[in-house]
Every structure is written in C-alpha cells, then in structure tokens.
N, CA, C and O atoms as a printed pandas DataFrame, in Angstrom:
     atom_number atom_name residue_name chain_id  residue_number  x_coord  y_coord  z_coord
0              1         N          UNK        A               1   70.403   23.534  114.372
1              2        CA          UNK        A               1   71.508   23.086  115.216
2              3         C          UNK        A               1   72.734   22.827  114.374
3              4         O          UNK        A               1   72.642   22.427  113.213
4              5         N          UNK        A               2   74.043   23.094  115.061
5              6        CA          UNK        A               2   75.221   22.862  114.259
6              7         C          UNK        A               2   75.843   21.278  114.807
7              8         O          UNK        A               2   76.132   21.112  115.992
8              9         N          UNK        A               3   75.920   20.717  114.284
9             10        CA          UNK        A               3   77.294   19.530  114.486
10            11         C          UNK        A               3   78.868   19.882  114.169
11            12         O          UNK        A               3   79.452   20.532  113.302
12            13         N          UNK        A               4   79.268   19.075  115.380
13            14        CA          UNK        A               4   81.129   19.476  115.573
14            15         C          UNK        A               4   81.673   18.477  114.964
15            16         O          UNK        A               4   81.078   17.430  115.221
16            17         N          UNK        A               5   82.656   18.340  114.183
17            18        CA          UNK        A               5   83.624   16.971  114.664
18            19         C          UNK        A               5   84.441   17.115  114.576
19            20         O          UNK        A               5   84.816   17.022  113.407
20            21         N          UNK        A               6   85.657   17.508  115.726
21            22        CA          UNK        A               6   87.152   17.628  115.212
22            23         C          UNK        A               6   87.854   16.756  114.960
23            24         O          UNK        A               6   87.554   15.641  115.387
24            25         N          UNK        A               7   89.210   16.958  114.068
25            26        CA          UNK        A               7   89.945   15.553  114.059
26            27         C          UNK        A               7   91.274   16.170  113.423
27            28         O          UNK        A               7   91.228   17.230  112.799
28            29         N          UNK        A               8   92.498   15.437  113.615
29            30        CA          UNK        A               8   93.975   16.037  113.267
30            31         C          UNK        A               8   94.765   15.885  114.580
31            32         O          UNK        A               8   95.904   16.309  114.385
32            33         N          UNK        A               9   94.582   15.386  116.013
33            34        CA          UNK        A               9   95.084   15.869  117.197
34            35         C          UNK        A               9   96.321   14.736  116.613
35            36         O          UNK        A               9   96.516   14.212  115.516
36            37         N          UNK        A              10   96.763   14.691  117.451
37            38        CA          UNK        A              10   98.489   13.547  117.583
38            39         C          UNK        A              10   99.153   13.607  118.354
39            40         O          UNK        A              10   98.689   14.224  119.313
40            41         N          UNK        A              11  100.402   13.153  118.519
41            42        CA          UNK        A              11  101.299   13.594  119.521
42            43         C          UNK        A              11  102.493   13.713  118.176
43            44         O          UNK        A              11  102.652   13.188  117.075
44            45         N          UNK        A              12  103.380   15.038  119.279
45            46        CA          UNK        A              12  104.238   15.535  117.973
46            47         C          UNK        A              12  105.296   16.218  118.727
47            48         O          UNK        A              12  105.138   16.764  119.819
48            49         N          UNK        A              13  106.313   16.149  118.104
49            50        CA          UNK        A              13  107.485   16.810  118.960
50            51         C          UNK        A              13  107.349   18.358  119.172
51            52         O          UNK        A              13  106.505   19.063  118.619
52            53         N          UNK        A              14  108.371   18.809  120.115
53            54        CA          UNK        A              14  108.664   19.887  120.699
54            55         C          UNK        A              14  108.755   20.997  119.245
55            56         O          UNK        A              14  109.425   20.400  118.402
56            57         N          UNK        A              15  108.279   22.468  118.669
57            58        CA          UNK        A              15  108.761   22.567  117.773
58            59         C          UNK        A              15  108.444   22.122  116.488
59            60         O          UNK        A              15  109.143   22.401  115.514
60            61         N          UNK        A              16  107.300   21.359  116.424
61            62        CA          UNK        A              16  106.492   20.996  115.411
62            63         C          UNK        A              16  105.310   21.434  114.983
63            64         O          UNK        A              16  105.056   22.595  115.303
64            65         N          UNK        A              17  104.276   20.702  114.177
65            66        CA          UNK        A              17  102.979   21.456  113.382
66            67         C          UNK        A              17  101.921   20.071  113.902
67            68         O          UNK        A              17  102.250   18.979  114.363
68            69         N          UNK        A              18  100.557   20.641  113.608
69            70        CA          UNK        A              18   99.684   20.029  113.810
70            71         C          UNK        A              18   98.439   21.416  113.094
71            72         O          UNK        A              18   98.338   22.639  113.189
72            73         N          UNK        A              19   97.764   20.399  112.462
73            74        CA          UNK        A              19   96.176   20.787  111.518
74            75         C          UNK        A              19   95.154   20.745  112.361
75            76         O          UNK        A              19   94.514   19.933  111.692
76            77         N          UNK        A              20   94.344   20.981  113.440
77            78        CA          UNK        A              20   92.859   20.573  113.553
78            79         C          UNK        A              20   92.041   20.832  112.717
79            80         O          UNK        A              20   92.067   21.997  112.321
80            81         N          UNK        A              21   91.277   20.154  112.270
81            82        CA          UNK        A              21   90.226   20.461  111.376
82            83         C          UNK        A              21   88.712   20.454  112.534
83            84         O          UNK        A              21   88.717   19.763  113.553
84            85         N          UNK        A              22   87.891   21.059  112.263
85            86        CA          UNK        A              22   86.399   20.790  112.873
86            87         C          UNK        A              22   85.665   20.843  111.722
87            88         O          UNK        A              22   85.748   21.875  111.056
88            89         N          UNK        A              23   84.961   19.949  111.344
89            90        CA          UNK        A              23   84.040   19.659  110.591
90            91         C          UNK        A              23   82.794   19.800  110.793
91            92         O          UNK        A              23   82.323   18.780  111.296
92            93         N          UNK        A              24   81.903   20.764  110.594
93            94        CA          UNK        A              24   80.110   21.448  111.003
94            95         C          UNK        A              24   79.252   20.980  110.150
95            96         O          UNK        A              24   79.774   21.043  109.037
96            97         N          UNK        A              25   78.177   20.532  110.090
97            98        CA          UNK        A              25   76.973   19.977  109.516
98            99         C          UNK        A              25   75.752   20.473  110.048
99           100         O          UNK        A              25   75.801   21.001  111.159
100          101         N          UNK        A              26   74.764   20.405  109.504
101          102        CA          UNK        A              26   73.599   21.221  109.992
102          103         C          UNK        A              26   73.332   22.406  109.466
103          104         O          UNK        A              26   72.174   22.623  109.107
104          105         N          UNK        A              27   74.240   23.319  109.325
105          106        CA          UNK        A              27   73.990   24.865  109.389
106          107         C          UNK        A              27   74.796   25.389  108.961
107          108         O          UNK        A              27   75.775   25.047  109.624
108          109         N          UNK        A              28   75.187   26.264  108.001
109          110        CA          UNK        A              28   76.736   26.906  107.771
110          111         C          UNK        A              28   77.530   27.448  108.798
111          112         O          UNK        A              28   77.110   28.235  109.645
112          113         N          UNK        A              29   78.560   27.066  108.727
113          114        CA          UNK        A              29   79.066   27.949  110.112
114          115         C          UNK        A              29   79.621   28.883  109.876
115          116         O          UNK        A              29   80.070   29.467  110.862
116          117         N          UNK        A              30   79.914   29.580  108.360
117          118        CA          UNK        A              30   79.915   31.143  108.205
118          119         C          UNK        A              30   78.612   32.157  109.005
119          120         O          UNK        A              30   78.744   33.356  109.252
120          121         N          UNK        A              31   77.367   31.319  109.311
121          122        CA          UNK        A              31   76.642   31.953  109.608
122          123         C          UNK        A              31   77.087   32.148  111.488
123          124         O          UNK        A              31   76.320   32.732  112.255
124          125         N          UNK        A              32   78.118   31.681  111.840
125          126        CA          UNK        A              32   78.374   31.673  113.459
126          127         C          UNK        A              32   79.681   31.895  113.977
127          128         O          UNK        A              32   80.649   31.741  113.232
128          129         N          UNK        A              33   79.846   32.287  115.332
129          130        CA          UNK        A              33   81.011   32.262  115.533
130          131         C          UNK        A              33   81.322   31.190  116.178
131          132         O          UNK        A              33   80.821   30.333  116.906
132          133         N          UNK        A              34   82.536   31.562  115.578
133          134        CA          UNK        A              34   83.394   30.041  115.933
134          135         C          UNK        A              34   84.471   30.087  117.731
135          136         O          UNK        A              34   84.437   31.009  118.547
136          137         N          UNK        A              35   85.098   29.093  117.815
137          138        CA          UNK        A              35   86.179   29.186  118.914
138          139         C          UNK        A              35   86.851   27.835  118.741
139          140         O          UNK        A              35   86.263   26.757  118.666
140          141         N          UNK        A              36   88.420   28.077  118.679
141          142        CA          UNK        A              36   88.567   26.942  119.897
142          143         C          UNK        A              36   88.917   26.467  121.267
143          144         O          UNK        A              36   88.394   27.401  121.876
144          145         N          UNK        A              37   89.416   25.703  122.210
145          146        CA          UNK        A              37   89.639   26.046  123.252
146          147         C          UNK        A              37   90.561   24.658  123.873
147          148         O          UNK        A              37   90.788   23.648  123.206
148          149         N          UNK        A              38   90.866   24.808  124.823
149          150        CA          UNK        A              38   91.495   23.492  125.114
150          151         C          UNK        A              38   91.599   22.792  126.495
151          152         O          UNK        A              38   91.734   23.713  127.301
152          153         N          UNK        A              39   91.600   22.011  126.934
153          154        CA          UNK        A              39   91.463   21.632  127.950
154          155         C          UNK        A              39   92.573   20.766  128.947
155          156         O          UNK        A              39   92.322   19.569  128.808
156          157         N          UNK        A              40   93.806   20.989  129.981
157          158        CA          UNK        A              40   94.383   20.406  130.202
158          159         C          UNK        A              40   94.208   19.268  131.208
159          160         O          UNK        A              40   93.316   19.516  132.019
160          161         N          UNK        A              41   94.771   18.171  131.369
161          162        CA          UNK        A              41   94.528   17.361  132.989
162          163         C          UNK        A              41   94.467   17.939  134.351
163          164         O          UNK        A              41   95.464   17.830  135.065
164          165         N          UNK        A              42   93.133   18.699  134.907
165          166        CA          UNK        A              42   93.389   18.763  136.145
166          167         C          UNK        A              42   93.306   20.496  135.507
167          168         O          UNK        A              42   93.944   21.248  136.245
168          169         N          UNK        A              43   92.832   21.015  134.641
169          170        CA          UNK        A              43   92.801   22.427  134.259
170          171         C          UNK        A              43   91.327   22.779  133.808
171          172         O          UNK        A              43   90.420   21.999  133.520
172          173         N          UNK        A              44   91.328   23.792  133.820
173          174        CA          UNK        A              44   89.912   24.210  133.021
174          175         C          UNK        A              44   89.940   24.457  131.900
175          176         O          UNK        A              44   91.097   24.580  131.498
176          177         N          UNK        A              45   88.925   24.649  130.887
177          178        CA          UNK        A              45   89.020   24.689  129.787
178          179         C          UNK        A              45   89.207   25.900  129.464
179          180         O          UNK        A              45   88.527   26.739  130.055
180          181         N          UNK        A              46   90.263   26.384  128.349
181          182        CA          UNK        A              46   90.219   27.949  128.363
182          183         C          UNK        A              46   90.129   28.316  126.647
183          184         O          UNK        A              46   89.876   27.461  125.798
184          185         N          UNK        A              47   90.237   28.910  126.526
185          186        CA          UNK        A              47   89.995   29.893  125.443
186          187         C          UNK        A              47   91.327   29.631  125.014
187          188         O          UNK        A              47   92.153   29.449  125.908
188          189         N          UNK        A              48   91.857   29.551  123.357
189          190        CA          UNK        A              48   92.468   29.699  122.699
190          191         C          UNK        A              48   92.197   30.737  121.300
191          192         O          UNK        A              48   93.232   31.366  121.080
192          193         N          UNK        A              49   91.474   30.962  120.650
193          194        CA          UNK        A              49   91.390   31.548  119.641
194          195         C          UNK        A              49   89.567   31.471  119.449
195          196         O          UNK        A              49   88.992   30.441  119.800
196          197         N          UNK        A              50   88.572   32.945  118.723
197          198        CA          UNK        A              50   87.592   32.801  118.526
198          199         C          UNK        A              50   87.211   33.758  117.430
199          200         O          UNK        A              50   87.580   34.868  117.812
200          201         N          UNK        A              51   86.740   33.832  116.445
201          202        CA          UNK        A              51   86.335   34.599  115.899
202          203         C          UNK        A              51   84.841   34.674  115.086
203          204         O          UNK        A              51   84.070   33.715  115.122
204          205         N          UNK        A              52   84.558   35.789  114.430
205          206        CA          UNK        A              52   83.356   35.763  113.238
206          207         C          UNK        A              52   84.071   35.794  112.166
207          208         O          UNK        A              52   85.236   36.167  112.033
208          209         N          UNK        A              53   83.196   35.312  111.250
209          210        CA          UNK        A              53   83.528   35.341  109.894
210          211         C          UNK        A              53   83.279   36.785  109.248
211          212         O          UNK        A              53   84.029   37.590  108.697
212          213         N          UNK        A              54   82.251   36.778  109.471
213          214        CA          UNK        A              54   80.735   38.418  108.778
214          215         C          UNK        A              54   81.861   39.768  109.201
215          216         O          UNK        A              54   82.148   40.662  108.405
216          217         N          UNK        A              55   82.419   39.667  110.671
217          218        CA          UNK        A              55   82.930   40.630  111.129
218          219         C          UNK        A              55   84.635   40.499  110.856
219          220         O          UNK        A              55   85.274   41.376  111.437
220          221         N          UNK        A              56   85.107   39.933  110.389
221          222        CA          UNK        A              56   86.701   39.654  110.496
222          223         C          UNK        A              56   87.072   39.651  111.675
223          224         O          UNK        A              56   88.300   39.565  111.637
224          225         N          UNK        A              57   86.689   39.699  112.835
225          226        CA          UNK        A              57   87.312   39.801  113.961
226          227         C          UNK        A              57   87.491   38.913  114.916
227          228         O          UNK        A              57   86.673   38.515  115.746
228          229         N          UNK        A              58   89.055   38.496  114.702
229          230        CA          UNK        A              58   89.966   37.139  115.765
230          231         C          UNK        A              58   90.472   37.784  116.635
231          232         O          UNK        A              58   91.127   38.826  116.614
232          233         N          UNK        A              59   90.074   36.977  117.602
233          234        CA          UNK        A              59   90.601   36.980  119.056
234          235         C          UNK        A              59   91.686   36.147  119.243
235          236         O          UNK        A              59   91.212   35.069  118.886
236          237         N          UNK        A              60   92.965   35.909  119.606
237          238        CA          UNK        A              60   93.669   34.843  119.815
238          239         C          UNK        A              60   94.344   35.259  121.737
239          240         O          UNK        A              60   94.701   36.390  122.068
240          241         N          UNK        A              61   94.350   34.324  122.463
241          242        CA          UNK        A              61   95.017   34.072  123.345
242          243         C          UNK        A              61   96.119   34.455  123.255
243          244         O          UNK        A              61   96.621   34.224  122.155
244          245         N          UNK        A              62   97.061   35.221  124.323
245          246        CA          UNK        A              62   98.585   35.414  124.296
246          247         C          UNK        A              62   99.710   34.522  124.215
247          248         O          UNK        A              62  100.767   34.706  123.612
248          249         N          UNK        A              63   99.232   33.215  125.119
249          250        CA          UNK        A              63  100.228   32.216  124.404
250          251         C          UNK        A              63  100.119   31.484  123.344
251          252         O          UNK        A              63  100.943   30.570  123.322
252          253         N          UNK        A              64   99.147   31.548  122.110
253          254        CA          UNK        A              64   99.652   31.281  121.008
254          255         C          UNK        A              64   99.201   32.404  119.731
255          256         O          UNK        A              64   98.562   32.250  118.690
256          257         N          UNK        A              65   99.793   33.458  120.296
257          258        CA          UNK        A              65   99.914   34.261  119.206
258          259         C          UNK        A              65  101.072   34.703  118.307
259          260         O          UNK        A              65  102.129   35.188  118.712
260          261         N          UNK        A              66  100.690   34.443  116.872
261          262        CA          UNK        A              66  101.977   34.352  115.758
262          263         C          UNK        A              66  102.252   32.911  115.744
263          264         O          UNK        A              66  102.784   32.388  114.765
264          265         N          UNK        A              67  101.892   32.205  116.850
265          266        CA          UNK        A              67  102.154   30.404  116.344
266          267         C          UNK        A              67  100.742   29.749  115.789
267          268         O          UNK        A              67  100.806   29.083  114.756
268          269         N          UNK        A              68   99.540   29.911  116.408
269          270        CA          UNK        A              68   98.230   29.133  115.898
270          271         C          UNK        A              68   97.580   30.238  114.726
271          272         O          UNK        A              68   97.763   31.452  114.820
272          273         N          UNK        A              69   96.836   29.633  113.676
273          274        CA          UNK        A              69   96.251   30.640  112.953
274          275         C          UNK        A              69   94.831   29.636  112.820
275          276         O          UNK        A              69   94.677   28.418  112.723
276          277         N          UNK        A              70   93.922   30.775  112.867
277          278        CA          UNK        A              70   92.354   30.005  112.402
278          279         C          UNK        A              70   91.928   30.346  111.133
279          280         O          UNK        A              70   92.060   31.441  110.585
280          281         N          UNK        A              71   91.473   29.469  110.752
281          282        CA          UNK        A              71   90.935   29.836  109.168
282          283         C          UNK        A              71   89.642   28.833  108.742
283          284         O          UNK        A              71   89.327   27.857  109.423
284          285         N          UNK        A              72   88.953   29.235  107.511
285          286        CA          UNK        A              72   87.662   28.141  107.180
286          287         C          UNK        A              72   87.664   28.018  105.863
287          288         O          UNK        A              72   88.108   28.865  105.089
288          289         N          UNK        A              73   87.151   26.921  105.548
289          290        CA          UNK        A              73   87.191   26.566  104.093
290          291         C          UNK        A              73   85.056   26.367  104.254
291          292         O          UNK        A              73   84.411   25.430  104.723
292          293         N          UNK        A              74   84.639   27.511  103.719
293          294        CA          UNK        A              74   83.351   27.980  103.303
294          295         C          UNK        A              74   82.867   26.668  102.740
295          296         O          UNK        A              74   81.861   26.241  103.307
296          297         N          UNK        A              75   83.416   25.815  101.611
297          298        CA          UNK        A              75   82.899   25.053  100.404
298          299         C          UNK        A              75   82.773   23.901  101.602
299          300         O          UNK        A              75   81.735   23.252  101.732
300          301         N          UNK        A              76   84.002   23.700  102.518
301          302        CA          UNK        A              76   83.773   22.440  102.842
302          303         C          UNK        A              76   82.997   22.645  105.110
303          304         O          UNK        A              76   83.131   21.969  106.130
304          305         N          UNK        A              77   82.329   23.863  104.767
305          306        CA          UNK        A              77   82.181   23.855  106.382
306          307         C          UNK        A              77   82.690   23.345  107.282
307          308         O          UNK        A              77   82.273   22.418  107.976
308          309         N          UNK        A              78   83.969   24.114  107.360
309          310        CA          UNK        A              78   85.161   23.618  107.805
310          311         C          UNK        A              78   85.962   24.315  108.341
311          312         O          UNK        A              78   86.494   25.130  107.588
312          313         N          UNK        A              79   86.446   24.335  109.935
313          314        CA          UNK        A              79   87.448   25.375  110.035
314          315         C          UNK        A              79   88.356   24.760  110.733
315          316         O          UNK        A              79   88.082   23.661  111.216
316          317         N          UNK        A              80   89.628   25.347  110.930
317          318        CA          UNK        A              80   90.907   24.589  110.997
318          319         C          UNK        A              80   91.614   25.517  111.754
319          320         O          UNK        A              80   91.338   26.701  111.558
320          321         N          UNK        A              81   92.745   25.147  112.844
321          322        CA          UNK        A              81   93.936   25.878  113.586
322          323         C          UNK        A              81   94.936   24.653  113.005
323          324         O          UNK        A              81   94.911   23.423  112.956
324          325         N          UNK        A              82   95.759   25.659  112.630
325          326        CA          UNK        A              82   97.356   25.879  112.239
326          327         C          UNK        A              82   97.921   26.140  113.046
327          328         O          UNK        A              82   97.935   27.355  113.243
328          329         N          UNK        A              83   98.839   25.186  114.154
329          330        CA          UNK        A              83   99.282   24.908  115.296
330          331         C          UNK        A              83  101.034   24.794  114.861
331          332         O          UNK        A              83  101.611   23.707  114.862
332          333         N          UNK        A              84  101.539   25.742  114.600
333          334        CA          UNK        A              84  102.946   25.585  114.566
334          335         C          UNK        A              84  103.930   25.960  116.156
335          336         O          UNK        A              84  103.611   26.469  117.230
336          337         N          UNK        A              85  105.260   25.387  115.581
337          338        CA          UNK        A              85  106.142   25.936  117.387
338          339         C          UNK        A              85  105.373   25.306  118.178
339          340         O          UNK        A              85  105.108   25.972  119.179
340          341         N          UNK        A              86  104.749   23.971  118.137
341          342        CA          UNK        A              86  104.321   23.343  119.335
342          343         C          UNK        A              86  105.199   23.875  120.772
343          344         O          UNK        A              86  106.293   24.437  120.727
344          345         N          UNK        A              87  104.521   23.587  121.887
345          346        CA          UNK        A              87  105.400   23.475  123.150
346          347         C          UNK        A              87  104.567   22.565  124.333
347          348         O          UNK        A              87  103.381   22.413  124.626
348          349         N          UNK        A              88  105.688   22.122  124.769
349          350        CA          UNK        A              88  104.721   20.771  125.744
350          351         C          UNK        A              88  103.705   21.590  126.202
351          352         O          UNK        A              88  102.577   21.173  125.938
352          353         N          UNK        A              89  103.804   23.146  127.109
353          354        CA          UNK        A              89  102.063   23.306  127.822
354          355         C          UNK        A              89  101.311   23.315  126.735
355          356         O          UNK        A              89  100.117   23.055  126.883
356          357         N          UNK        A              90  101.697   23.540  125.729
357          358        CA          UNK        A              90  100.362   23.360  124.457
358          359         C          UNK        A              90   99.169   21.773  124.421
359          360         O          UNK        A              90   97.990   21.712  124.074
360          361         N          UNK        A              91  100.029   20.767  124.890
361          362        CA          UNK        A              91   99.194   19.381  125.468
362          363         C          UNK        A              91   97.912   19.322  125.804
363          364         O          UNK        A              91   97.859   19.620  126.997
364          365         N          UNK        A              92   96.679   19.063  125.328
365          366        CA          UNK        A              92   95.497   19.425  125.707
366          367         C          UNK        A              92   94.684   18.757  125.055
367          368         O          UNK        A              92   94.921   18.298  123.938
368          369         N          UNK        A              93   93.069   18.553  126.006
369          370        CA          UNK        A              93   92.389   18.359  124.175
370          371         C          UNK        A              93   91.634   19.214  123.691
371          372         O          UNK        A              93   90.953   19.849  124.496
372          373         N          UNK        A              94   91.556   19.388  122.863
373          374        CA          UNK        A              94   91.407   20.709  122.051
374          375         C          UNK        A              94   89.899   20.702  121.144
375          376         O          UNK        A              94   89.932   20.218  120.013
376          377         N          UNK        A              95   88.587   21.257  121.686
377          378        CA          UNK        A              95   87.459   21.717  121.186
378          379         C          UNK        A              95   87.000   22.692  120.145
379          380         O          UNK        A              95   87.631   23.749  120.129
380          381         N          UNK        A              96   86.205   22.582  119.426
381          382        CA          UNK        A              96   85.646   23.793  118.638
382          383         C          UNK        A              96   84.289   23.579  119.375
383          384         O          UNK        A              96   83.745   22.731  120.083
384          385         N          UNK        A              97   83.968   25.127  118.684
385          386        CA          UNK        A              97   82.451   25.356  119.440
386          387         C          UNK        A              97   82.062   26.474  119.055
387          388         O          UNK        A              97   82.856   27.412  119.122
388          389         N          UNK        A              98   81.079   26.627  118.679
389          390        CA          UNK        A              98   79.889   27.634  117.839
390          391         C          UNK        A              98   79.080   28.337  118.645
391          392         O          UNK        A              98   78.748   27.924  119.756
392          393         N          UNK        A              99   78.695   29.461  118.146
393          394        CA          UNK        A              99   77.441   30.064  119.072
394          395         C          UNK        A              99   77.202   31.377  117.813
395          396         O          UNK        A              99   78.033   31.869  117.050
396          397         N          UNK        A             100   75.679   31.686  117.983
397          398        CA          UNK        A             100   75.379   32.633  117.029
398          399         C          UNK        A             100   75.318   34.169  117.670
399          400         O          UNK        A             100   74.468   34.967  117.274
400          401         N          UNK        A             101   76.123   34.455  118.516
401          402        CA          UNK        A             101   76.330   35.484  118.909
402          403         C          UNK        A             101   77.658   36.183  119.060
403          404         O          UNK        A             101   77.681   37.073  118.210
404          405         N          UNK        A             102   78.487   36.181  119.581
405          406        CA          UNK        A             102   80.113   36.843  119.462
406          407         C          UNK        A             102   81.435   36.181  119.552
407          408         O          UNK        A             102   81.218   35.107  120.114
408          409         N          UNK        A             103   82.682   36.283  119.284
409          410        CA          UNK        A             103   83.238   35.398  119.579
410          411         C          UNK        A             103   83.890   35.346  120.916
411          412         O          UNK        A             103   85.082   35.519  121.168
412          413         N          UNK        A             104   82.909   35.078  121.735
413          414        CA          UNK        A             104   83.269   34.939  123.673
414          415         C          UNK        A             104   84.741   34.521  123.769
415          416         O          UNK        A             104   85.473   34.361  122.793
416          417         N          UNK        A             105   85.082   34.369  125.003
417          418        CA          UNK        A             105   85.953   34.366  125.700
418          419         C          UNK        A             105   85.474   32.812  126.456
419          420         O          UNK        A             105   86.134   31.775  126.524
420          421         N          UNK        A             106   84.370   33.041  126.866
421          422        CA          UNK        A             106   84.022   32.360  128.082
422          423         C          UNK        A             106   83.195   30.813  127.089
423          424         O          UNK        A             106   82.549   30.789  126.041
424          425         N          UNK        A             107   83.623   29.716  128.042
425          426        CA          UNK        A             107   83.146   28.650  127.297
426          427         C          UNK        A             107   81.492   28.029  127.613
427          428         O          UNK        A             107   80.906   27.052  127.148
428          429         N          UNK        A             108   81.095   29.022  128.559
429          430        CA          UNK        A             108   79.256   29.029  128.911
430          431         C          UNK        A             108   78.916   30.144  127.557
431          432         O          UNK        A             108   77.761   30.569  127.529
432          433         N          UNK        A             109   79.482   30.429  126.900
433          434        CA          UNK        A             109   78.579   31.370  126.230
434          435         C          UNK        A             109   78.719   30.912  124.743
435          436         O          UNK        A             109   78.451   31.685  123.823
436          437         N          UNK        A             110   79.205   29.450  124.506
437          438        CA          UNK        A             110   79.037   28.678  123.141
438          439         C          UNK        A             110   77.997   27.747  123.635
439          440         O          UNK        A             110   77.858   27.398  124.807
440          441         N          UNK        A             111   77.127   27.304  122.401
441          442        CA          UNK        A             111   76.064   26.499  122.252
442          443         C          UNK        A             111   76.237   24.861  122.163
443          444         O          UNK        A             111   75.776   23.867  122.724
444          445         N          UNK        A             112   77.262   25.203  121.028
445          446        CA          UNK        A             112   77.555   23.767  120.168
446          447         C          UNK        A             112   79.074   23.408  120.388
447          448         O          UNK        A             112   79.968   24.203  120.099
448          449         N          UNK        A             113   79.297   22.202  120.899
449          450        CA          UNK        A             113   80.940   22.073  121.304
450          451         C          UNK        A             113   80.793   20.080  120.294
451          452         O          UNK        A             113   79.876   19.319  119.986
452          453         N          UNK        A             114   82.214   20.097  120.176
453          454        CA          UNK        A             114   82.830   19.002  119.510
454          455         C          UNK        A             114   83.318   18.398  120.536
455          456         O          UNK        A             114   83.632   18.970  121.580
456          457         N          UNK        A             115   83.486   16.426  120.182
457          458        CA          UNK        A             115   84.059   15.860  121.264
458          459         C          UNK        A             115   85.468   16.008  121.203
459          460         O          UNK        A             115   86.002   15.011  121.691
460          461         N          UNK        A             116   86.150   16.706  120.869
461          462        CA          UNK        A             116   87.349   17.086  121.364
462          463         C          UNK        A             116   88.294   15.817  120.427
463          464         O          UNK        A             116   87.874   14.797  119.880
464          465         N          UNK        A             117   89.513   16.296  120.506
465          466        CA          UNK        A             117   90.662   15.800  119.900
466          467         C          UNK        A             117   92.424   15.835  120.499
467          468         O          UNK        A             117   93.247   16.647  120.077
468          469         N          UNK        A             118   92.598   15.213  121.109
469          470        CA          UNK        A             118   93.760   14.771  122.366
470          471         C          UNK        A             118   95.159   15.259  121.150
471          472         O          UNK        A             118   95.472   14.563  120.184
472          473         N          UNK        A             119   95.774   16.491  121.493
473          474        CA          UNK        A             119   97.384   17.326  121.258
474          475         C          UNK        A             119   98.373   16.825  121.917
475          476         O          UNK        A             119   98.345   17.289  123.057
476          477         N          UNK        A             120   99.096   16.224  121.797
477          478        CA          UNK        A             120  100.112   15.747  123.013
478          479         C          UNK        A             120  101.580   16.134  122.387
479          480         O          UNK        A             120  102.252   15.475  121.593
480          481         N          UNK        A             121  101.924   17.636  123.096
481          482        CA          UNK        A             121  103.378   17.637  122.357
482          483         C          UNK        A             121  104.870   17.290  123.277
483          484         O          UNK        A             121  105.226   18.192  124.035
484          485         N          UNK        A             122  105.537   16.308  123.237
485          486        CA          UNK        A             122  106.784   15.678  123.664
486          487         C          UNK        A             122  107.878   16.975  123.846
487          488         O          UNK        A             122  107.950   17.980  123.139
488          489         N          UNK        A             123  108.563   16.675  124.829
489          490        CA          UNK        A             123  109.418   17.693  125.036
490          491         C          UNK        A             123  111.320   16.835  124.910
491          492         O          UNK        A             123  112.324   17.532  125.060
C-alpha cells in the first residue's frame, strides 16, 4: 500500500506561485502512477495533471497547461506541482493519488488518494 500526504496549499494572490508537495511512504512511487486533481465547493473532483514515471507520459488538463508542471524527487518519494499564474478558478483542494496502472483521467480508477490541501487564490 502507498501513503499520501500533501502539503504547500495557501492562499495567494491573483498571478502568483504555489509548491504542492505529496509525500508517499510504503512503496516507491516511481513504481506508480501518479495524479493530481482538485476539488471545488459544490464541484466534482476533476483531473488536473497525471502521469508515469517508467513511461514519460504527462497528461495535463487544458486549463493549466504551460502554468502547472509535475515533477518527483525519486530520493525523497516525493512529487510536487509547480502552480504558477495562479487564477481565482484555480481555488480548490487539491489531491494526489496513485494507482499501479495508467495515468487515468477518471478519479474511480486511483487506489490511493491524500487528504487533500486547501489553494485559495484572491482575485
């Protein structure tokens, strides 16, 4: 089994940066694919960015593409979105989540999810 823990959320102006980090224990999570996703008040949770490691292949959502980047630090089982150009709909709280099969779309087809971390960007 993998363990989540994200952490980095804040509130941050219009036009600004924000780090999530998710932190995995248990299991390498080079060995899985990753996602994150986000969730608004009164919205469903959707898909933001997912990829494999083994395969190089990222998926990113249309509204934050060229602004969020995903990346992992191997040594510290660790992967992180690089959240630049905030914009208020960006506001959410924002999950990672694992699964040892592809990097889905759909948030029934991850295993392992994190308790989430509250984005709040000011306009």
């Amino acid at each position: 089994q993998v363990q989540l823990v994200e952490s980095g959320g804040g509130l941050v102006q219009t036009g600004g940066s924000l780090r999530l980090s998710c932190a995995a224990s248990g299991r390498a999570i080079r060995n899985y694919a990753v996602g994150w996703f986000r969730q608004a008040p009164g919205k469903e949770r959707e898909f933001v960015v997912g990829t494999r490691w083994s395969t190089t292949s990222t998926y990113y959502t249309d509204s934050v593409k060229g602004r969020f980047t995903i990346s992992t630090d191997n040594a510290r089982n660790t992967i992180y979105l690089q959240m630049d150009s905030l914009k208020p709909e960006d506001t959410a709280v924002y999950y990672c989540a694992a699964n040892s099969g592809g990097p889905y779309y759909a948030p029934s087809r991850y295993d392992y999810w994190g308790q989430g971390t509250q984005v709040t960007v000011s306009s």
